[in-house]
């Protein structure tokens, strides 16, 4: 299985400050069509996950532009340019190129 | 409104069975791959199974292969997960999720609220 390793596992950020989460894959996630199948999700406390970013850097419909994804091959990053209180929750990366789909362990973001 | 609503969770004994349902509304259910994803208490997300838009080609995580069966009824806009030979380690919240995009490698854009399955004697 493809191992998705996230760092850090927890993050405490002051509102208005940036945040960054890393996700490293054990396998290259670039497909022959030129697309890389990594997505990011936010699970707010008590809620189901919601899609933030897909194919590394495409922001999903309705997602605030303070969220951005980047990376290639095996190294990926989710950045929040200015954290807001509503960004609290657990962020998870996921790869969809190889079965089984696999998620990172999750990064818990808290507000200072 | 696009929506997925799971039901059918509850308490089951080890070796027992449960059948989860996921009612879809607000979109053309028969046009999408669908998934089940689970989350054990305090743990991360784990993909369980996927089924093609036409109900063919089910695939499973190794941990549930041979014990769980995914299916769908497009007439009723409902996704199912038949869970047999349940084990304590199957205890989790089970989410159904809609696949996004026209490739099988895409993300999951719509998630249900989840249904809790507890396996215990």
PDB file of C-alpha atoms in Angstrom:
ATOM      1  CA  UNK A   1       0.000   0.000   0.000  1.00  0.00           C
ATOM      2  CA  UNK A   2       1.056   3.593  -0.600  1.00  0.00           C
ATOM      3  CA  UNK A   3       2.081   5.184   2.673  1.00  0.00           C
ATOM      4  CA  UNK A   4       1.109   8.839   3.089  1.00  0.00           C
ATOM      5  CA  UNK A   5       3.089  10.489   5.894  1.00  0.00           C
ATOM      6  CA  UNK A   6       1.957  13.857   7.193  1.00  0.00           C
ATOM      7  CA  UNK A   7       3.936  16.332   9.263  1.00  0.00           C
ATOM      8  CA  UNK A   8       3.380  17.841  11.684  1.00  0.00           C
ATOM      9  CA  UNK A   9       0.660  15.816  13.390  1.00  0.00           C
ATOM     10  CA  UNK A  10      -0.499  18.874  15.274  1.00  0.00           C
ATOM     11  CA  UNK A  11      -0.272  22.571  14.696  1.00  0.00           C
ATOM     12  CA  UNK A  12      -1.206  25.553  16.866  1.00  0.00           C
ATOM     13  CA  UNK A  13      -1.574  28.772  14.927  1.00  0.00           C
ATOM     14  CA  UNK A  14      -2.483  32.349  15.794  1.00  0.00           C
ATOM     15  CA  UNK A  15      -5.342  33.707  13.691  1.00  0.00           C
ATOM     16  CA  UNK A  16      -4.033  35.634  10.724  1.00  0.00           C
ATOM     17  CA  UNK A  17      -0.795  33.656  10.614  1.00  0.00           C
ATOM     18  CA  UNK A  18       0.092  31.120   7.914  1.00  0.00           C
ATOM     19  CA  UNK A  19       0.128  27.349   8.322  1.00  0.00           C
ATOM     20  CA  UNK A  20       1.705  24.595   6.284  1.00  0.00           C
ATOM     21  CA  UNK A  21       1.201  20.818   6.290  1.00  0.00           C
ATOM     22  CA  UNK A  22       3.460  18.369   4.510  1.00  0.00           C
ATOM     23  CA  UNK A  23       2.422  15.036   3.024  1.00  0.00           C
ATOM     24  CA  UNK A  24       5.016  12.615   1.693  1.00  0.00           C
ATOM     25  CA  UNK A  25       4.090   9.561  -0.349  1.00  0.00           C
ATOM     26  CA  UNK A  26       6.003   6.275  -0.500  1.00  0.00           C
ATOM     27  CA  UNK A  27       5.237   6.048  -4.235  1.00  0.00           C
ATOM     28  CA  UNK A  28       5.274   8.501  -7.094  1.00  0.00           C
ATOM     29  CA  UNK A  29       1.713   9.720  -7.644  1.00  0.00           C
ATOM     30  CA  UNK A  30       2.210  11.154 -11.126  1.00  0.00           C
ATOM     31  CA  UNK A  31       0.154   9.319 -13.738  1.00  0.00           C
ATOM     32  CA  UNK A  32       1.033   9.023 -17.423  1.00  0.00           C
ATOM     33  CA  UNK A  33      -1.678  11.561 -18.268  1.00  0.00           C
ATOM     34  CA  UNK A  34       0.339  14.231 -16.482  1.00  0.00           C
ATOM     35  CA  UNK A  35      -1.979  14.460 -13.492  1.00  0.00           C
ATOM     36  CA  UNK A  36      -1.032  13.736  -9.901  1.00  0.00           C
ATOM     37  CA  UNK A  37      -3.808  12.299  -7.782  1.00  0.00           C
ATOM     38  CA  UNK A  38      -3.391  13.854  -4.371  1.00  0.00           C
ATOM     39  CA  UNK A  39      -6.240  15.530  -2.552  1.00  0.00           C
ATOM     40  CA  UNK A  40      -6.668  17.281   0.789  1.00  0.00           C
ATOM     41  CA  UNK A  41      -9.584  17.165   3.209  1.00  0.00           C
ATOM     42  CA  UNK A  42     -10.635  19.053   6.321  1.00  0.00           C
ATOM     43  CA  UNK A  43     -12.670  17.339   8.999  1.00  0.00           C
ATOM     44  CA  UNK A  44     -14.042  19.908  11.416  1.00  0.00           C
ATOM     45  CA  UNK A  45     -14.881  18.662  14.935  1.00  0.00           C
ATOM     46  CA  UNK A  46     -17.953  16.463  14.843  1.00  0.00           C
ATOM     47  CA  UNK A  47     -18.332  16.738  11.080  1.00  0.00           C
ATOM     48  CA  UNK A  48     -17.611  14.606   8.062  1.00  0.00           C
ATOM     49  CA  UNK A  49     -14.609  15.355   5.859  1.00  0.00           C
ATOM     50  CA  UNK A  50     -14.845  18.003   3.161  1.00  0.00           C
ATOM     51  CA  UNK A  51     -12.761  18.226   0.019  1.00  0.00           C
ATOM     52  CA  UNK A  52     -10.419  21.219  -0.124  1.00  0.00           C
ATOM     53  CA  UNK A  53      -7.940  20.535  -2.917  1.00  0.00           C
ATOM     54  CA  UNK A  54      -7.666  17.864  -5.627  1.00  0.00           C
ATOM     55  CA  UNK A  55      -4.976  16.926  -8.149  1.00  0.00           C
ATOM     56  CA  UNK A  56      -2.394  18.603  -5.906  1.00  0.00           C
ATOM     57  CA  UNK A  57      -3.345  22.214  -6.492  1.00  0.00           C
ATOM     58  CA  UNK A  58      -6.935  22.545  -7.724  1.00  0.00           C
ATOM     59  CA  UNK A  59      -9.075  24.261  -5.139  1.00  0.00           C
ATOM     60  CA  UNK A  60     -12.508  22.638  -4.942  1.00  0.00           C
ATOM     61  CA  UNK A  61     -15.635  24.688  -5.564  1.00  0.00           C
ATOM     62  CA  UNK A  62     -16.448  27.038  -2.710  1.00  0.00           C
ATOM     63  CA  UNK A  63     -13.132  26.614  -0.907  1.00  0.00           C
ATOM     64  CA  UNK A  64     -11.574  29.849   0.344  1.00  0.00           C
ATOM     65  CA  UNK A  65      -8.596  31.061  -1.653  1.00  0.00           C
ATOM     66  CA  UNK A  66      -6.435  31.153   1.477  1.00  0.00           C
ATOM     67  CA  UNK A  67      -6.076  27.393   0.957  1.00  0.00           C
ATOM     68  CA  UNK A  68      -3.525  26.280  -1.615  1.00  0.00           C
ATOM     69  CA  UNK A  69      -1.896  23.011  -2.538  1.00  0.00           C
ATOM     70  CA  UNK A  70       1.442  22.367  -4.161  1.00  0.00           C
ATOM     71  CA  UNK A  71       3.980  19.650  -4.798  1.00  0.00           C
ATOM     72  CA  UNK A  72       4.904  16.913  -7.208  1.00  0.00           C
ATOM     73  CA  UNK A  73       5.915  13.289  -7.358  1.00  0.00           C
ATOM     74  CA  UNK A  74       6.047  12.233  -3.730  1.00  0.00           C
ATOM     75  CA  UNK A  75       6.108  15.528  -1.797  1.00  0.00           C
ATOM     76  CA  UNK A  76       3.031  17.661  -1.285  1.00  0.00           C
ATOM     77  CA  UNK A  77       2.042  20.644   0.816  1.00  0.00           C
ATOM     78  CA  UNK A  78      -1.177  22.298   1.900  1.00  0.00           C
ATOM     79  CA  UNK A  79      -0.830  25.930   2.894  1.00  0.00           C
ATOM     80  CA  UNK A  80      -3.237  28.264   4.616  1.00  0.00           C
ATOM     81  CA  UNK A  81      -2.164  31.828   3.978  1.00  0.00           C
ATOM     82  CA  UNK A  82      -3.996  33.357   6.943  1.00  0.00           C
ATOM     83  CA  UNK A  83      -5.571  30.976   9.427  1.00  0.00           C
ATOM     84  CA  UNK A  84      -9.078  31.739  10.620  1.00  0.00           C
ATOM     85  CA  UNK A  85     -10.865  30.276  13.636  1.00  0.00           C
ATOM     86  CA  UNK A  86     -13.146  28.226  11.358  1.00  0.00           C
ATOM     87  CA  UNK A  87     -10.082  26.366  10.007  1.00  0.00           C
ATOM     88  CA  UNK A  88      -9.856  24.294  13.191  1.00  0.00           C
ATOM     89  CA  UNK A  89      -9.978  20.560  12.556  1.00  0.00           C
ATOM     90  CA  UNK A  90      -8.015  17.664  11.143  1.00  0.00           C
ATOM     91  CA  UNK A  91      -6.427  17.915   7.704  1.00  0.00           C
ATOM     92  CA  UNK A  92      -5.752  14.742   5.743  1.00  0.00           C
ATOM     93  CA  UNK A  93      -4.062  14.100   2.428  1.00  0.00           C
ATOM     94  CA  UNK A  94      -5.144  11.201   0.233  1.00  0.00           C
ATOM     95  CA  UNK A  95      -3.760   9.449  -2.819  1.00  0.00           C
ATOM     96  CA  UNK A  96      -6.106   7.983  -5.406  1.00  0.00           C
ATOM     97  CA  UNK A  97      -3.667   6.603  -7.965  1.00  0.00           C
ATOM     98  CA  UNK A  98      -2.969   3.206  -6.426  1.00  0.00           C
ATOM     99  CA  UNK A  99      -5.460   0.849  -4.823  1.00  0.00           C
ATOM    100  CA  UNK A 100      -6.179   0.912  -2.006  1.00  0.00           C
ATOM    101  CA  UNK A 101      -6.756   4.639  -1.730  1.00  0.00           C
ATOM    102  CA  UNK A 102      -4.771   5.755   1.307  1.00  0.00           C
ATOM    103  CA  UNK A 103      -4.924   8.719   3.635  1.00  0.00           C
ATOM    104  CA  UNK A 104      -2.313  10.419   5.772  1.00  0.00           C
ATOM    105  CA  UNK A 105      -2.619  10.121   9.552  1.00  0.00           C
ATOM    106  CA  UNK A 106      -4.148  13.580   9.788  1.00  0.00           C
ATOM    107  CA  UNK A 107      -2.848  16.888  11.132  1.00  0.00           C
ATOM    108  CA  UNK A 108      -4.818  18.552  13.891  1.00  0.00           C
ATOM    109  CA  UNK A 109      -4.913  22.321  13.598  1.00  0.00           C
ATOM    110  CA  UNK A 110      -5.746  24.324  16.708  1.00  0.00           C
ATOM    111  CA  UNK A 111      -6.034  28.046  17.251  1.00  0.00           C
ATOM    112  CA  UNK A 112      -3.704  29.736  19.749  1.00  0.00           C
TER     113      UNK A 112
ATOM    114  CA  UNK B   1     -29.316  19.874  -2.368  1.00  0.00           C
ATOM    115  CA  UNK B   2     -26.724  17.188  -3.007  1.00  0.00           C
ATOM    116  CA  UNK B   3     -26.822  14.854  -0.042  1.00  0.00           C
ATOM    117  CA  UNK B   4     -25.766  11.436   1.237  1.00  0.00           C
ATOM    118  CA  UNK B   5     -27.433   9.992   4.322  1.00  0.00           C
ATOM    119  CA  UNK B   6     -26.143   6.791   5.920  1.00  0.00           C
ATOM    120  CA  UNK B   7     -28.126   4.454   8.124  1.00  0.00           C
ATOM    121  CA  UNK B   8     -27.958   0.938   9.482  1.00  0.00           C
ATOM    122  CA  UNK B   9     -25.175   1.250  12.002  1.00  0.00           C
ATOM    123  CA  UNK B  10     -25.411  -0.097  15.502  1.00  0.00           C
ATOM    124  CA  UNK B  11     -24.097  -2.743  17.847  1.00  0.00           C
ATOM    125  CA  UNK B  12     -23.166  -6.158  16.480  1.00  0.00           C
ATOM    126  CA  UNK B  13     -21.522  -9.159  18.071  1.00  0.00           C
ATOM    127  CA  UNK B  14     -18.215 -10.489  16.792  1.00  0.00           C
ATOM    128  CA  UNK B  15     -18.997 -12.774  13.884  1.00  0.00           C
ATOM    129  CA  UNK B  16     -22.279 -10.996  13.276  1.00  0.00           C
ATOM    130  CA  UNK B  17     -23.592  -8.957  10.366  1.00  0.00           C
ATOM    131  CA  UNK B  18     -24.861  -5.490   9.612  1.00  0.00           C
ATOM    132  CA  UNK B  19     -26.066  -3.841   6.418  1.00  0.00           C
ATOM    133  CA  UNK B  20     -25.344  -0.167   5.932  1.00  0.00           C
ATOM    134  CA  UNK B  21     -27.324   2.003   3.548  1.00  0.00           C
ATOM    135  CA  UNK B  22     -26.503   5.364   2.003  1.00  0.00           C
ATOM    136  CA  UNK B  23     -29.376   7.292   0.447  1.00  0.00           C
ATOM    137  CA  UNK B  24     -28.323   9.723  -2.255  1.00  0.00           C
ATOM    138  CA  UNK B  25     -30.287  12.752  -3.386  1.00  0.00           C
ATOM    139  CA  UNK B  26     -29.821  15.884  -5.427  1.00  0.00           C
ATOM    140  CA  UNK B  27     -27.693  14.325  -8.161  1.00  0.00           C
ATOM    141  CA  UNK B  28     -27.742  11.569 -10.792  1.00  0.00           C
ATOM    142  CA  UNK B  29     -26.653   8.701  -8.563  1.00  0.00           C
ATOM    143  CA  UNK B  30     -26.112   6.267 -11.436  1.00  0.00           C
ATOM    144  CA  UNK B  31     -23.424   8.503 -12.917  1.00  0.00           C
ATOM    145  CA  UNK B  32     -20.894   8.274 -10.111  1.00  0.00           C
ATOM    146  CA  UNK B  33     -18.435   5.867  -8.580  1.00  0.00           C
ATOM    147  CA  UNK B  34     -19.255   5.542  -4.894  1.00  0.00           C
ATOM    148  CA  UNK B  35     -17.121   4.662  -1.882  1.00  0.00           C
ATOM    149  CA  UNK B  36     -17.226   3.617   1.732  1.00  0.00           C
ATOM    150  CA  UNK B  37     -14.622   5.074   4.084  1.00  0.00           C
ATOM    151  CA  UNK B  38     -14.345   4.349   7.808  1.00  0.00           C
ATOM    152  CA  UNK B  39     -12.842   6.039  10.817  1.00  0.00           C
ATOM    153  CA  UNK B  40     -12.151   4.181  14.049  1.00  0.00           C
ATOM    154  CA  UNK B  41     -12.623   6.251  17.216  1.00  0.00           C
ATOM    155  CA  UNK B  42      -9.856   8.841  17.458  1.00  0.00           C
ATOM    156  CA  UNK B  43      -8.140   7.524  14.335  1.00  0.00           C
ATOM    157  CA  UNK B  44      -7.663   8.572  10.731  1.00  0.00           C
ATOM    158  CA  UNK B  45      -9.676   7.883   7.611  1.00  0.00           C
ATOM    159  CA  UNK B  46      -9.427   4.462   5.973  1.00  0.00           C
ATOM    160  CA  UNK B  47     -10.854   3.641   2.568  1.00  0.00           C
ATOM    161  CA  UNK B  48     -12.988   0.496   2.561  1.00  0.00           C
ATOM    162  CA  UNK B  49     -14.557  -0.107  -0.840  1.00  0.00           C
ATOM    163  CA  UNK B  50     -15.536   1.341  -4.221  1.00  0.00           C
ATOM    164  CA  UNK B  51     -18.197   0.412  -6.760  1.00  0.00           C
ATOM    165  CA  UNK B  52     -18.571   1.511 -10.385  1.00  0.00           C
ATOM    166  CA  UNK B  53     -21.467   3.717 -11.519  1.00  0.00           C
ATOM    167  CA  UNK B  54     -23.254   0.695 -13.005  1.00  0.00           C
ATOM    168  CA  UNK B  55     -22.689  -1.464  -9.933  1.00  0.00           C
ATOM    169  CA  UNK B  56     -19.885  -3.497 -11.440  1.00  0.00           C
ATOM    170  CA  UNK B  57     -16.243  -3.836 -10.494  1.00  0.00           C
ATOM    171  CA  UNK B  58     -16.330  -3.677  -6.709  1.00  0.00           C
ATOM    172  CA  UNK B  59     -12.944  -3.312  -5.034  1.00  0.00           C
ATOM    173  CA  UNK B  60     -12.077  -3.671  -1.367  1.00  0.00           C
ATOM    174  CA  UNK B  61      -9.404  -2.977   1.176  1.00  0.00           C
ATOM    175  CA  UNK B  62      -7.595  -6.188   2.121  1.00  0.00           C
ATOM    176  CA  UNK B  63      -8.857  -5.852   5.684  1.00  0.00           C
ATOM    177  CA  UNK B  64     -12.476  -6.371   4.591  1.00  0.00           C
ATOM    178  CA  UNK B  65     -12.098  -8.479   1.441  1.00  0.00           C
ATOM    179  CA  UNK B  66     -14.218 -11.602   1.598  1.00  0.00           C
ATOM    180  CA  UNK B  67     -16.296 -10.250   4.496  1.00  0.00           C
ATOM    181  CA  UNK B  68     -17.844  -7.025   3.154  1.00  0.00           C
ATOM    182  CA  UNK B  69     -19.881  -6.573  -0.023  1.00  0.00           C
ATOM    183  CA  UNK B  70     -20.598  -3.233  -1.660  1.00  0.00           C
ATOM    184  CA  UNK B  71     -23.591  -2.837  -3.922  1.00  0.00           C
ATOM    185  CA  UNK B  72     -25.972  -0.206  -5.191  1.00  0.00           C
ATOM    186  CA  UNK B  73     -29.574   0.136  -6.317  1.00  0.00           C
ATOM    187  CA  UNK B  74     -29.858   2.934  -8.846  1.00  0.00           C
ATOM    188  CA  UNK B  75     -33.651   2.705  -8.889  1.00  0.00           C
ATOM    189  CA  UNK B  76     -33.613   3.600  -5.206  1.00  0.00           C
ATOM    190  CA  UNK B  77     -30.537   5.860  -5.356  1.00  0.00           C
ATOM    191  CA  UNK B  78     -28.986   3.862  -2.565  1.00  0.00           C
ATOM    192  CA  UNK B  79     -25.524   2.479  -1.840  1.00  0.00           C
ATOM    193  CA  UNK B  80     -25.108  -0.512   0.453  1.00  0.00           C
ATOM    194  CA  UNK B  81     -22.385  -2.180   2.465  1.00  0.00           C
ATOM    195  CA  UNK B  82     -23.129  -5.707   3.660  1.00  0.00           C
ATOM    196  CA  UNK B  83     -20.790  -6.422   6.548  1.00  0.00           C
ATOM    197  CA  UNK B  84     -20.400 -10.074   7.591  1.00  0.00           C
ATOM    198  CA  UNK B  85     -18.059 -11.873   9.975  1.00  0.00           C
ATOM    199  CA  UNK B  86     -17.627  -8.643  11.884  1.00  0.00           C
ATOM    200  CA  UNK B  87     -14.584  -8.170  14.101  1.00  0.00           C
ATOM    201  CA  UNK B  88     -13.833  -5.776  16.942  1.00  0.00           C
ATOM    202  CA  UNK B  89     -11.451  -3.917  14.652  1.00  0.00           C
ATOM    203  CA  UNK B  90     -14.343  -3.062  12.325  1.00  0.00           C
ATOM    204  CA  UNK B  91     -15.656  -0.688  14.989  1.00  0.00           C
ATOM    205  CA  UNK B  92     -15.748   2.725  13.330  1.00  0.00           C
ATOM    206  CA  UNK B  93     -17.862   5.469  11.862  1.00  0.00           C
ATOM    207  CA  UNK B  94     -18.651   4.492   8.277  1.00  0.00           C
ATOM    208  CA  UNK B  95     -18.994   7.249   5.700  1.00  0.00           C
ATOM    209  CA  UNK B  96     -20.285   6.908   2.179  1.00  0.00           C
ATOM    210  CA  UNK B  97     -18.668   9.288  -0.272  1.00  0.00           C
ATOM    211  CA  UNK B  98     -19.213  10.345  -3.861  1.00  0.00           C
ATOM    212  CA  UNK B  99     -16.353  10.163  -6.319  1.00  0.00           C
ATOM    213  CA  UNK B 100     -15.497  13.411  -8.076  1.00  0.00           C
ATOM    214  CA  UNK B 101     -14.376  13.661 -11.672  1.00  0.00           C
ATOM    215  CA  UNK B 102     -14.309  11.407 -14.686  1.00  0.00           C
ATOM    216  CA  UNK B 103     -11.313   9.297 -13.734  1.00  0.00           C
ATOM    217  CA  UNK B 104     -11.224   6.482 -11.229  1.00  0.00           C
ATOM    218  CA  UNK B 105      -8.347   8.156  -9.402  1.00  0.00           C
ATOM    219  CA  UNK B 106     -10.276  11.235  -8.398  1.00  0.00           C
ATOM    220  CA  UNK B 107     -11.090  12.565  -4.927  1.00  0.00           C
ATOM    221  CA  UNK B 108     -14.295  12.306  -2.903  1.00  0.00           C
ATOM    222  CA  UNK B 109     -16.385  15.466  -3.059  1.00  0.00           C
ATOM    223  CA  UNK B 110     -19.547  14.663  -1.134  1.00  0.00           C
ATOM    224  CA  UNK B 111     -19.579  12.774   2.183  1.00  0.00           C
ATOM    225  CA  UNK B 112     -22.424  11.573   4.326  1.00  0.00           C
ATOM    226  CA  UNK B 113     -22.628  12.307   8.040  1.00  0.00           C
ATOM    227  CA  UNK B 114     -21.522   8.785   8.915  1.00  0.00           C
ATOM    228  CA  UNK B 115     -23.063   5.889  10.805  1.00  0.00           C
ATOM    229  CA  UNK B 116     -21.418   4.279  13.831  1.00  0.00           C
ATOM    230  CA  UNK B 117     -20.740   0.548  13.875  1.00  0.00           C
ATOM    231  CA  UNK B 118     -19.702  -1.040  17.158  1.00  0.00           C
ATOM    232  CA  UNK B 119     -18.612  -4.676  17.258  1.00  0.00           C
ATOM    233  CA  UNK B 120     -18.563  -5.993  20.780  1.00  0.00           C
ATOM    234  CA  UNK B 121     -19.860  -8.880  22.850  1.00  0.00           C
TER     235      UNK B 121
END
